[in-house]
Short mmCIF file of the C-alpha atoms (twelve columns), coordinates in Angstrom:
data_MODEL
# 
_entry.id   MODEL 
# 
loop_
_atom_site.group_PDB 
_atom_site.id 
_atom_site.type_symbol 
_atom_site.label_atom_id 
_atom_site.label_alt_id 
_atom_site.label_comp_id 
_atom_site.label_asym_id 
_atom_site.label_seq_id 
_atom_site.Cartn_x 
_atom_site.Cartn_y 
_atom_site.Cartn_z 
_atom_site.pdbx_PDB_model_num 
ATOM 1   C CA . UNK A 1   -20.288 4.572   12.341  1 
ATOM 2   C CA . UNK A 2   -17.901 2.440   14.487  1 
ATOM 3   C CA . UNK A 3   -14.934 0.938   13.957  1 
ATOM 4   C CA . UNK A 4   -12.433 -1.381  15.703  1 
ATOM 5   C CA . UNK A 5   -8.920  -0.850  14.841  1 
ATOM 6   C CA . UNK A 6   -5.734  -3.557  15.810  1 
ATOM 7   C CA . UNK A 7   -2.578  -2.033  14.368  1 
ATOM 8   C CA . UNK A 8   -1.582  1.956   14.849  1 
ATOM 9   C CA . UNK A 9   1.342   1.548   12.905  1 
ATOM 10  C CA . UNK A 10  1.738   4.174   10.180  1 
ATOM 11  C CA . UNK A 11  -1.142  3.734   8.182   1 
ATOM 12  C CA . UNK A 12  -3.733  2.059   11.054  1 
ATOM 13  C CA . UNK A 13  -3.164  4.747   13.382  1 
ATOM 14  C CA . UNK A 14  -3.894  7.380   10.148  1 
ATOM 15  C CA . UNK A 15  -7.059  5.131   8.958   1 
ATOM 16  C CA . UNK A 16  -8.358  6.062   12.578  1 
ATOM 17  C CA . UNK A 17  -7.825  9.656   11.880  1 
ATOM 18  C CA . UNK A 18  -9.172  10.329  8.828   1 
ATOM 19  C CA . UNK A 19  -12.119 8.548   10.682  1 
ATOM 20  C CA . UNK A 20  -12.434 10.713  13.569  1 
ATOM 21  C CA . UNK A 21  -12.354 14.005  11.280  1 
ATOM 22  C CA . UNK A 22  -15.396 12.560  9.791   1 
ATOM 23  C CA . UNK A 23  -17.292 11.983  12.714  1 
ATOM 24  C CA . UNK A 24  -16.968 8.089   12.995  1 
ATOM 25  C CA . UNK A 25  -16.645 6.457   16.430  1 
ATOM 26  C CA . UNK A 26  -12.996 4.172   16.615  1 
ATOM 27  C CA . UNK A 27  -11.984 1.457   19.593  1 
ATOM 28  C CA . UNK A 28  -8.570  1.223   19.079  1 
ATOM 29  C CA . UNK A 29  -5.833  -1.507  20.151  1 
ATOM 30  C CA . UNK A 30  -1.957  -1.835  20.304  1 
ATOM 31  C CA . UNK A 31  0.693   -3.649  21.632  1 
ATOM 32  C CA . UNK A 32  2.332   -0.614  22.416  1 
ATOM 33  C CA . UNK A 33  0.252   1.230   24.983  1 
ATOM 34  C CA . UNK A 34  1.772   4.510   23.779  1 
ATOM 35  C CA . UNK A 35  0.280   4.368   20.386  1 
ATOM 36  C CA . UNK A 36  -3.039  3.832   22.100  1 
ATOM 37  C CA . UNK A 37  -2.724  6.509   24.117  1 
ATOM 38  C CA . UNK A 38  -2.267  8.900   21.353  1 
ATOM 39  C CA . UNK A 39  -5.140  8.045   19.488  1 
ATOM 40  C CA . UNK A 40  -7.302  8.360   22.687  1 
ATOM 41  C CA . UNK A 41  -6.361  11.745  23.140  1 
ATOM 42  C CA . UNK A 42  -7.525  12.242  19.444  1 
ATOM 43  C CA . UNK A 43  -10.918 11.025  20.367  1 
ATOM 44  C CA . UNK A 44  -10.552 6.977   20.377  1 
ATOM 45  C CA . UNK A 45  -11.412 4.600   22.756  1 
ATOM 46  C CA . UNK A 46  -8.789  2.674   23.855  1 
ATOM 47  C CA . UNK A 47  -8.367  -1.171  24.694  1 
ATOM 48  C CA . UNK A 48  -5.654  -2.817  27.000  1 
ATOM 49  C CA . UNK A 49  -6.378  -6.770  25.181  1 
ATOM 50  C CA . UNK A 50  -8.248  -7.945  22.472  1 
ATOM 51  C CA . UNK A 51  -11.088 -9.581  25.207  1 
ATOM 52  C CA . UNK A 52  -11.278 -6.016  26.229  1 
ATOM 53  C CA . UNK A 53  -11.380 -4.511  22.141  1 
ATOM 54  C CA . UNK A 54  -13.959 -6.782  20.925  1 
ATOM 55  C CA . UNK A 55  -16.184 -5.864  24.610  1 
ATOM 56  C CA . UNK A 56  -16.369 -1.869  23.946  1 
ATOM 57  C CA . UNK A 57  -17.680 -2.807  20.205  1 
ATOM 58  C CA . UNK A 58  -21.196 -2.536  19.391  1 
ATOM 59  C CA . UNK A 59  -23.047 -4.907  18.018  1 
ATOM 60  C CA . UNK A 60  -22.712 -6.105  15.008  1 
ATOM 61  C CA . UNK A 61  -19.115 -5.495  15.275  1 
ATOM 62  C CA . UNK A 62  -16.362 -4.146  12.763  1 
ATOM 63  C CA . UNK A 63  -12.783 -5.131  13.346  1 
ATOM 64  C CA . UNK A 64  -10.114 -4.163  11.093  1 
ATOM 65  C CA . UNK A 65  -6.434  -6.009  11.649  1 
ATOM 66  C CA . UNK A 66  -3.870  -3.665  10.489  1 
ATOM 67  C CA . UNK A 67  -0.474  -5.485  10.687  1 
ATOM 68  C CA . UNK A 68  2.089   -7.269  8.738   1 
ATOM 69  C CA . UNK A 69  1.133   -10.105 6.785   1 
ATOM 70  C CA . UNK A 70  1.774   -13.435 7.943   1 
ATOM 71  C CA . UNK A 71  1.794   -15.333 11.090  1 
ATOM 72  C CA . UNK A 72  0.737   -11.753 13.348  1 
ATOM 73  C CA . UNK A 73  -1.996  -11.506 11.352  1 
ATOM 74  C CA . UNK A 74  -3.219  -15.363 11.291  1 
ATOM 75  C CA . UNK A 75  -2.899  -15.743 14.690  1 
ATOM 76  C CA . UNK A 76  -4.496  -12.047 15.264  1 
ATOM 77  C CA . UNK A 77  -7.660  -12.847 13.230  1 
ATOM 78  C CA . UNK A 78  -8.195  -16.581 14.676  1 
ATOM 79  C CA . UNK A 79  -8.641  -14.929 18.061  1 
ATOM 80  C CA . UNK A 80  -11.285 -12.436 17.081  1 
ATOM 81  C CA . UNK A 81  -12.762 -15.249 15.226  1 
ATOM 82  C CA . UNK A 82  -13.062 -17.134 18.953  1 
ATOM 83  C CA . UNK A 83  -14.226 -13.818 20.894  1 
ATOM 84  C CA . UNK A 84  -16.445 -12.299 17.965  1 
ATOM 85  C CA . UNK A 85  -19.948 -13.561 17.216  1 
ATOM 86  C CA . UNK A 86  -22.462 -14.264 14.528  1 
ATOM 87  C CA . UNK A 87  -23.275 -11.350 11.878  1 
ATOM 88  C CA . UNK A 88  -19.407 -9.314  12.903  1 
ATOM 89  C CA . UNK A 89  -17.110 -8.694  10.469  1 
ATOM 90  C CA . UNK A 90  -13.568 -9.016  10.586  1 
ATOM 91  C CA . UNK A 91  -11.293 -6.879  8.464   1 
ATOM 92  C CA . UNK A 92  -8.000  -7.877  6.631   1 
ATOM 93  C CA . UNK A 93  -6.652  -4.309  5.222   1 
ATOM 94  C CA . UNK A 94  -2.932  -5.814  5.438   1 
ATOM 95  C CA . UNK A 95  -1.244  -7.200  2.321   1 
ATOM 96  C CA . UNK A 96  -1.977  -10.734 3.145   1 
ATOM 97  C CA . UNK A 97  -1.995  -13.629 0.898   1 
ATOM 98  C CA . UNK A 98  -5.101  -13.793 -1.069  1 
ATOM 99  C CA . UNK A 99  -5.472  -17.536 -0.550  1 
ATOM 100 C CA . UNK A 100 -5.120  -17.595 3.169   1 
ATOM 101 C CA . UNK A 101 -7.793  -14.773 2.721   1 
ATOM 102 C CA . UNK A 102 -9.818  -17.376 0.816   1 
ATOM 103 C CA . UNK A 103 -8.891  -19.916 3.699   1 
ATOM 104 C CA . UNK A 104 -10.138 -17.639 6.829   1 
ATOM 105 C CA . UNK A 105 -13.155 -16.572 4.901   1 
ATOM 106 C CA . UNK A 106 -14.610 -20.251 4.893   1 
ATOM 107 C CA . UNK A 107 -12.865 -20.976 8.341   1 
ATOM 108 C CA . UNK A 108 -15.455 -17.758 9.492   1 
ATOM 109 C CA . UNK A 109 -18.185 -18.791 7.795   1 
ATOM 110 C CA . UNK A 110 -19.394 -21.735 10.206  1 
ATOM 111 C CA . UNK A 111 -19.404 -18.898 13.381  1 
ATOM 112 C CA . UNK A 112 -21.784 -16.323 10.958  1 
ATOM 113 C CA . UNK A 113 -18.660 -14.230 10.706  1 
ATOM 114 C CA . UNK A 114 -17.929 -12.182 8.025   1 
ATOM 115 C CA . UNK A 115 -14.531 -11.878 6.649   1 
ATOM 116 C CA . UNK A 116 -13.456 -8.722  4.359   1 
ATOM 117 C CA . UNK A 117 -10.117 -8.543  2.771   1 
ATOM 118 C CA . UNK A 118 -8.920  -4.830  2.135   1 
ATOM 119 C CA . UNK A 119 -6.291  -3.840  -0.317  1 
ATOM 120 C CA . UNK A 120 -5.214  -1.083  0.843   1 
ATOM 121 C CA . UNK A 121 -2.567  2.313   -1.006  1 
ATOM 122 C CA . UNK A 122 -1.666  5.153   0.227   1 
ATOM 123 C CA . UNK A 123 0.704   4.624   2.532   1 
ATOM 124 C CA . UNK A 124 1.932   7.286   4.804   1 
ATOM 125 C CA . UNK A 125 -0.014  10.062  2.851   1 
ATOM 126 C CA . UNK A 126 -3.503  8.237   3.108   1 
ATOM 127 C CA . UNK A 127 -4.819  10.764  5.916   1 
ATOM 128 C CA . UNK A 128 -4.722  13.771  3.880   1 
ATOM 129 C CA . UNK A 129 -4.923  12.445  0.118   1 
ATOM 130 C CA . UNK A 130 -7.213  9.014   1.403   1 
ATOM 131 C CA . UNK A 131 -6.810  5.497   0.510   1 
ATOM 132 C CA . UNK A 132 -7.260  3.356   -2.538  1 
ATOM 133 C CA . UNK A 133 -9.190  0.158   -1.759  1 
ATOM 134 C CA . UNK A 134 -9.598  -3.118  -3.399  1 
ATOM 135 C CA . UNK A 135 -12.069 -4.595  -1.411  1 
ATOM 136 C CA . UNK A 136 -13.124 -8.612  -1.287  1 
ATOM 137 C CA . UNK A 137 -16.104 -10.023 0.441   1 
ATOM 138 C CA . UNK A 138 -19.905 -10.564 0.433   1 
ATOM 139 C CA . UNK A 139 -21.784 -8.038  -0.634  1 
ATOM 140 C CA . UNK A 140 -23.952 -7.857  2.663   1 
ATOM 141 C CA . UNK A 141 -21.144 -6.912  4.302   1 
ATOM 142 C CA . UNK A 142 -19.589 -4.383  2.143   1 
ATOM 143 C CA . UNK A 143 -22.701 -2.220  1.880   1 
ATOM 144 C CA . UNK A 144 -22.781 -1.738  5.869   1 
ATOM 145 C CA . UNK A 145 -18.974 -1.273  5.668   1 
ATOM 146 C CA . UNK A 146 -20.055 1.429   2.806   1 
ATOM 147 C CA . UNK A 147 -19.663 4.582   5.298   1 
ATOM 148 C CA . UNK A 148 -16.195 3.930   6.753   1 
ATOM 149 C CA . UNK A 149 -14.927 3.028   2.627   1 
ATOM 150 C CA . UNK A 150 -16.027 6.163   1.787   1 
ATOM 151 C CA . UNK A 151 -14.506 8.363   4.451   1 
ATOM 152 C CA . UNK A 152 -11.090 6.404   4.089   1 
ATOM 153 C CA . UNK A 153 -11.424 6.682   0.022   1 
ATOM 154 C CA . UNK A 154 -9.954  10.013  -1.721  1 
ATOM 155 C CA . UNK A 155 -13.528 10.667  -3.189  1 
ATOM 156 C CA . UNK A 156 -13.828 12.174  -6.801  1 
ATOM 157 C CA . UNK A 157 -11.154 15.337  -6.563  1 
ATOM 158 C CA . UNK A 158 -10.041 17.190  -9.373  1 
ATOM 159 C CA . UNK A 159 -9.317  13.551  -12.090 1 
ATOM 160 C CA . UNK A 160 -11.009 14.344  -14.587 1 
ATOM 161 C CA . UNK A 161 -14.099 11.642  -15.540 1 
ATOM 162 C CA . UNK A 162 -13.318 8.766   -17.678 1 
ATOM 163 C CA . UNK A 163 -15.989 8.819   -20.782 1 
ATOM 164 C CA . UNK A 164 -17.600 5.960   -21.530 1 
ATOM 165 C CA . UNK A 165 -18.087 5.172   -17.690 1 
ATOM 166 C CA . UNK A 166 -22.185 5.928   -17.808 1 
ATOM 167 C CA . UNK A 167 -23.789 3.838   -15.772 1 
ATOM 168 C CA . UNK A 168 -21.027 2.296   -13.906 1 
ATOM 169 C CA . UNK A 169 -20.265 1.671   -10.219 1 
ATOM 170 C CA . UNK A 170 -19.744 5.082   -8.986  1 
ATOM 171 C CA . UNK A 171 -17.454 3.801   -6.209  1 
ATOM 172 C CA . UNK A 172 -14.678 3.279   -8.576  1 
ATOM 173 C CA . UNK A 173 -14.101 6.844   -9.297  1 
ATOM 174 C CA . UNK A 174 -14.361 7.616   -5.670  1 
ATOM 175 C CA . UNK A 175 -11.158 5.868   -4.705  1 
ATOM 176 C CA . UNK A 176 -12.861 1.994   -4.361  1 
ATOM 177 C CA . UNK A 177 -14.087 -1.211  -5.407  1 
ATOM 178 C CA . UNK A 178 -15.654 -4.085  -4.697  1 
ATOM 179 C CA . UNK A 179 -13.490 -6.612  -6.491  1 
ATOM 180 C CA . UNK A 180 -15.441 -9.779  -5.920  1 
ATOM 181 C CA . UNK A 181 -15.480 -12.425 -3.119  1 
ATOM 182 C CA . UNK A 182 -12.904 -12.617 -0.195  1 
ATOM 183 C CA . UNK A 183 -9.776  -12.719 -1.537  1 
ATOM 184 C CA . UNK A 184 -10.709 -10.730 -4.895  1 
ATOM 185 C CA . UNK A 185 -9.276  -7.827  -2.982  1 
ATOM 186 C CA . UNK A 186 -6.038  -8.745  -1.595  1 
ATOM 187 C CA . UNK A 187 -5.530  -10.314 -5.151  1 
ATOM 188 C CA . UNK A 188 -6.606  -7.226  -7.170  1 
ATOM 189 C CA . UNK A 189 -3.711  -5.058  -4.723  1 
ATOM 190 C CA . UNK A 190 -0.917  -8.199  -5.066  1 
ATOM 191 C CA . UNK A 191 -1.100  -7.362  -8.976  1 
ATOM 192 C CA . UNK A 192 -0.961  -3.741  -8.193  1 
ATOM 193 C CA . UNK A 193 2.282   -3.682  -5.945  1 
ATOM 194 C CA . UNK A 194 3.637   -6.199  -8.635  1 
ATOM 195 C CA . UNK A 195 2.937   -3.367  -11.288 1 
ATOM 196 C CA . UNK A 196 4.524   -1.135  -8.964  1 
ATOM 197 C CA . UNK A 197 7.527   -2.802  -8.987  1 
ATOM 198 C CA . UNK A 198 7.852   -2.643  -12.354 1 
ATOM 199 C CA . UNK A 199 7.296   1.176   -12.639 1 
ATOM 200 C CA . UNK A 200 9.878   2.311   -10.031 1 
ATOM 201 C CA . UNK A 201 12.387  -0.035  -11.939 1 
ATOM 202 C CA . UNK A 202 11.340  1.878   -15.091 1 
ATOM 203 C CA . UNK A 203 12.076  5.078   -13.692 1 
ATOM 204 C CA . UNK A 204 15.343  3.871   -11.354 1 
ATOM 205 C CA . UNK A 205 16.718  2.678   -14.413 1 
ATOM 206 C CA . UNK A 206 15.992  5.467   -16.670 1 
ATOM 207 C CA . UNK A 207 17.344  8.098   -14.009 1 
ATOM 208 C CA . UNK A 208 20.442  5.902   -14.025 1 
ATOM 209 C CA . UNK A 209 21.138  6.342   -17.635 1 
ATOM 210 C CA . UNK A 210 20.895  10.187  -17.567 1 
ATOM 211 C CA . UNK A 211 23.266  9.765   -14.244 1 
ATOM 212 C CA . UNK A 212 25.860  8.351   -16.072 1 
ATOM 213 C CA . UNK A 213 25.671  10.696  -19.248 1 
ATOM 214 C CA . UNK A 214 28.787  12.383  -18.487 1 
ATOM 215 C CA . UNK A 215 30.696  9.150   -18.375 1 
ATOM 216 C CA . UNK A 216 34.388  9.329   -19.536 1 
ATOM 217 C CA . UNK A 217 33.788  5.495   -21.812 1 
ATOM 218 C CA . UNK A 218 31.731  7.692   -23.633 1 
ATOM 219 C CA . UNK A 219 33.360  10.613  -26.280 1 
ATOM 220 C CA . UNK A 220 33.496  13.852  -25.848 1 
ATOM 221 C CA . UNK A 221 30.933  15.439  -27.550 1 
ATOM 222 C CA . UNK A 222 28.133  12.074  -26.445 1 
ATOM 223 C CA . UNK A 223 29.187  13.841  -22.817 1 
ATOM 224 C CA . UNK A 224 25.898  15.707  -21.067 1 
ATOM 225 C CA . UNK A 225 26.649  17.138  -17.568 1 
ATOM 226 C CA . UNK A 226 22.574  17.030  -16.841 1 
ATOM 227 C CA . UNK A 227 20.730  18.125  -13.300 1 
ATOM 228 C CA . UNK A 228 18.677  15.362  -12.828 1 
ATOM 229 C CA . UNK A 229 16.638  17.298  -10.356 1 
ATOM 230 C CA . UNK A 230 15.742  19.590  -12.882 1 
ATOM 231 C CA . UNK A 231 14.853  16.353  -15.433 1 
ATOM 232 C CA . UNK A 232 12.681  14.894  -12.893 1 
ATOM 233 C CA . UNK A 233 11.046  17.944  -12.106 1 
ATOM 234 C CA . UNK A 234 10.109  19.048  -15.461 1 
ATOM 235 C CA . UNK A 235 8.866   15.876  -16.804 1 
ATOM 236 C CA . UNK A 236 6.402   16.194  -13.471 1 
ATOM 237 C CA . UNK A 237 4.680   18.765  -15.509 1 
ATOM 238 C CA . UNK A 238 2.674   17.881  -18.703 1 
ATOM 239 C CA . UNK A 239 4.931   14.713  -19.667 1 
ATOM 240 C CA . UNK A 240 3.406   11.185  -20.470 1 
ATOM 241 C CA . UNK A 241 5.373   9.658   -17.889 1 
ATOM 242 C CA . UNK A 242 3.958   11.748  -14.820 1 
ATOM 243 C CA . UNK A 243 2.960   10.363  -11.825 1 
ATOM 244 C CA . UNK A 244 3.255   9.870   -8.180  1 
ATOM 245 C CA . UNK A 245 6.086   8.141   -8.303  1 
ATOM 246 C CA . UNK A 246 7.745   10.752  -10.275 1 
ATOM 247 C CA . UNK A 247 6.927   13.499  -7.665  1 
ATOM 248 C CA . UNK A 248 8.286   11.365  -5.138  1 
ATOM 249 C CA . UNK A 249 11.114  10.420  -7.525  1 
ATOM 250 C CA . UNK A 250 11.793  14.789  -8.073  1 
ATOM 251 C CA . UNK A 251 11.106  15.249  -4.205  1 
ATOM 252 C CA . UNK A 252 14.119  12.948  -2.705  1 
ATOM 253 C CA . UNK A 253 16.042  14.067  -5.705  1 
ATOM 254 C CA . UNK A 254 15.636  17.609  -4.503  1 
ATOM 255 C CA . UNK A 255 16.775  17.103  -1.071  1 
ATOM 256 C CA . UNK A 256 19.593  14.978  -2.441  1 
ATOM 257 C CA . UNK A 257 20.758  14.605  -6.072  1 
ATOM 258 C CA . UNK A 258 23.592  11.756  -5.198  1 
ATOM 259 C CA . UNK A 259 21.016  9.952   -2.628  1 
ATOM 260 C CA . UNK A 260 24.027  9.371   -0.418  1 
ATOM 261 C CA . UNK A 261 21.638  8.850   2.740   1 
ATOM 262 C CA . UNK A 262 20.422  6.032   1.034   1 
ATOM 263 C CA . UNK A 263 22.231  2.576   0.962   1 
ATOM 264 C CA . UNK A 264 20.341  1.161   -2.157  1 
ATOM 265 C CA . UNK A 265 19.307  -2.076  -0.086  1 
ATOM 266 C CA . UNK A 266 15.529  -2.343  -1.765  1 
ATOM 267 C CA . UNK A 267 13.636  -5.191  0.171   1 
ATOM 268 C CA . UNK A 268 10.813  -6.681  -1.526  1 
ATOM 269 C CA . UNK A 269 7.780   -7.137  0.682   1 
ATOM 270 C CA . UNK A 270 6.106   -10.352 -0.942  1 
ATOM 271 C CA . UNK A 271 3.782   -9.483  -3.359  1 
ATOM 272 C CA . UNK A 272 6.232   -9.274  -6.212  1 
ATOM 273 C CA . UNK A 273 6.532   -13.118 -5.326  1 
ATOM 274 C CA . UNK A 274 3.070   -13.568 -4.915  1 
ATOM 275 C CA . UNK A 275 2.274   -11.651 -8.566  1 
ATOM 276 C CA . UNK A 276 4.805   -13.885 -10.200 1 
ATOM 277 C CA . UNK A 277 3.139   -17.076 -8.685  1 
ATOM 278 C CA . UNK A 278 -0.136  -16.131 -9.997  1 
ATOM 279 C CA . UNK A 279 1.084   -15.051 -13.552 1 
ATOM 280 C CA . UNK A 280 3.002   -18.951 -13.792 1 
ATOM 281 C CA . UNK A 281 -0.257  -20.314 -12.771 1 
ATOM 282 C CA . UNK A 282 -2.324  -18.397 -15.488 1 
ATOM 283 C CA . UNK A 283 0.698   -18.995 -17.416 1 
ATOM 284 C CA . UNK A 284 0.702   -15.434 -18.522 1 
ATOM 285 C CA . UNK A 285 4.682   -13.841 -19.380 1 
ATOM 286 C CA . UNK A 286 5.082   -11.087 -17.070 1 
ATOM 287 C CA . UNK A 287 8.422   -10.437 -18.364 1 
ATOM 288 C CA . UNK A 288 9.029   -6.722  -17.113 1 
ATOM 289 C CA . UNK A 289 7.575   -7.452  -13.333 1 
ATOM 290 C CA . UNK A 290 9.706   -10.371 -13.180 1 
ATOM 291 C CA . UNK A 291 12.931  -8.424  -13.605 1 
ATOM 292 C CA . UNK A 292 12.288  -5.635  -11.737 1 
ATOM 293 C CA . UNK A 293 11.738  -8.599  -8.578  1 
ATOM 294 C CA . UNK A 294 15.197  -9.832  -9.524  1 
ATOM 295 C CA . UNK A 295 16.274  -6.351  -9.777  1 
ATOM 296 C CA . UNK A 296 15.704  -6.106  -5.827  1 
ATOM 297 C CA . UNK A 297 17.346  -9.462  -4.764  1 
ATOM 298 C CA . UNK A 298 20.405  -8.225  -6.736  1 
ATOM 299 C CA . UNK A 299 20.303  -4.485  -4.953  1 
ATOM 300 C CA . UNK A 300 21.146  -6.812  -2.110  1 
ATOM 301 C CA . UNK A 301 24.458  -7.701  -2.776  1 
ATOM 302 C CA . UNK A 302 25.543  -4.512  -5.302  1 
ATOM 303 C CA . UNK A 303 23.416  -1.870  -5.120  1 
ATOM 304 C CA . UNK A 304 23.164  1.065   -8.089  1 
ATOM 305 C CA . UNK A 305 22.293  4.576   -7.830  1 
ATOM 306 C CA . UNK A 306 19.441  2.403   -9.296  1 
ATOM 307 C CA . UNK A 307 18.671  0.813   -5.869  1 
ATOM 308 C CA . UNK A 308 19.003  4.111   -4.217  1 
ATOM 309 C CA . UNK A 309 16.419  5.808   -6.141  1 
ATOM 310 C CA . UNK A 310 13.976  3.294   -5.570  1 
ATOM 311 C CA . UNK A 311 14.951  3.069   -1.866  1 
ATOM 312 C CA . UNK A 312 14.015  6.857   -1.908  1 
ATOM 313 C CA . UNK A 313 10.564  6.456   -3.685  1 
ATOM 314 C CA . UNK A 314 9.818   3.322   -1.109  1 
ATOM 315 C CA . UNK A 315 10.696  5.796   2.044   1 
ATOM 316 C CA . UNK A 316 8.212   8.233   0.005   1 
ATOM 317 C CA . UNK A 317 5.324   6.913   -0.194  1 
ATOM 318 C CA . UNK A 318 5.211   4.266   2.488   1 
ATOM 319 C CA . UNK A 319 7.409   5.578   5.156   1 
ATOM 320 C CA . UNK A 320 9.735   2.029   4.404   1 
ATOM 321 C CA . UNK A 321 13.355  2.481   6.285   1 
ATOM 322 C CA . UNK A 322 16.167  1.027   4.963   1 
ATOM 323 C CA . UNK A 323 17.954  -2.039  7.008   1 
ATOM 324 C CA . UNK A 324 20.647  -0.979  9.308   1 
# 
């Protein structure tokens, strides 16, 4: 199948890959002709403008934007809407707003468009382990998406199947979901990077405890000298509180047990805001995802060996550099 691609930043460019090992066809386009250029040498077809991108599509076209949320993306998607025609489908797999998802989908609408908002993880590991999706949209359009969702997904693997899931939508346990109608997906993901912020605080703040074991407020014999390399390592294996983050977590603690290449600056990307703002409306307490957003405005002005662990899982699994 074909696929247009707008973004080859560090997970567009990868999206395109994982693509072209599976035999789909990709138009690709960059503002950096460079980025471009690799991908055609991959097997690609390039574009030099977006008049030129949406021209070497096939009818009915796929487009997916991949680029930060926000005004790059508005004004990125309102020009395909102009040069795309009845029946194509634009693709959000950003981290956009859900309600300007909402928004675009009913701007489309009147033009025939479709409109598909992608939650997308995985982040700079998605070529080889795939990509979670959270996907929002009509139906219609999902099922001719279906063969580009489940090259991208990480398919069953080795988890183990959930009982009681008889009879379910199979997709789930492949790596990906229809959530509901546009904005459903980018919703479903806002939640999950809120959650996320919550678990790396978890863990930032529990490694900071067993940092400062050895403290001299403490007496004597409450004094532990522990390898926290060693702690994150072992509870990798067979503990409760496994995870990805945790082998990211014993990874950068590996290379580095004092994280001195990391300043401890943790930047919050806006859908810790965004989670908040939906919680207040639902007025549901979301006490522990709350702090852990406060936690990163404070990292700001004082930042922990706290901050520094989490600024080590962030460059882990998304590639994020700290600010200069």
């Amino acid at each position: 199948m074909q696929l247009g691609m707008i973004g080859l930043g560090r997970m567009g460019g990868n999206i395109v890959r994982r693509l072209l090992r599976d035999g789909h066809e990709a138009v690709v386009f960059d503002q950096n002709p460079e980025a471009v250029a690799a991908l055609v040498a991959e097997g690609a077809v390039g574009a030099d403008s977006l008049a030129d991108f949406v021209a070497k599509l096939s009818l009915p076209r796929a487009a997916w934007v991949m680029l930060p949320a926000g005004a790059i993306t508005e004004a990125t998607v309102k020009s395909l809407g102009g040069l795309m025609a009845a029946d194509d489908v634009i693709i959000d797999g950003g981290n956009s707003f859900y309600k300007d998802d909402i928004r675009r989908a009913a701007e489309l609408k009147g033009a025939g468009i479709h409109y598909v908002d992608v939650g997308t993880s995985g982040g700079v590991w998605g070529l080889e382990r795939g990509y979670c999706m959270m996907i929002g949209g009509d139906k219609a359009a999902l099922e001719r998406l279906d063969p580009i969702f489940r090259t991208l997904a990480p398919g069953v693997g080795t988890i183990p199947k959930t009982p009681g899931r008889e009879g379910r939508d199979p997709r789930a346990e492949a790596g990906y979901i229809h959530a509901g109608p546009s904005g459903a997906g980018h919703f479903v993901k806002m939640v999950h990077n809120g959650i996320e912020y919550g678990l790396m605080q978890a863990y930032a703040e529990g490694f900071d405890i067993l940092r400062h074991a050895d403290s001299e407020d403490l007496p004597e014999a409450q004094r532990f000298d522990l390898n926290i390399g060693d702690i994150a390592e072992v509870w990798r294996r067979g503990s409760v509180v496994s995870s990805w983050l945790l082998d990211l977590t014993a990874g950068a603690l590996a290379q580095d047990e004092h994280l001195e290449n990391f300043s401890g600056f943790v930047a919050d990307s806006g859908e810790g805001r965004w989670t908040l703002n939906a919680a207040i409306e639902e007025s549901v307490p979301a006490n522990v995802l709350s702090a852990a957003l406060y936690a990163r405005f404070r990292s700001r002005e004082d930042a922990s060996y706290a901050d520094k662990l989490l600024s080590a899982m962030r460059k882990g699994f998304g590639g994020h550099q700290e600010p200069k």
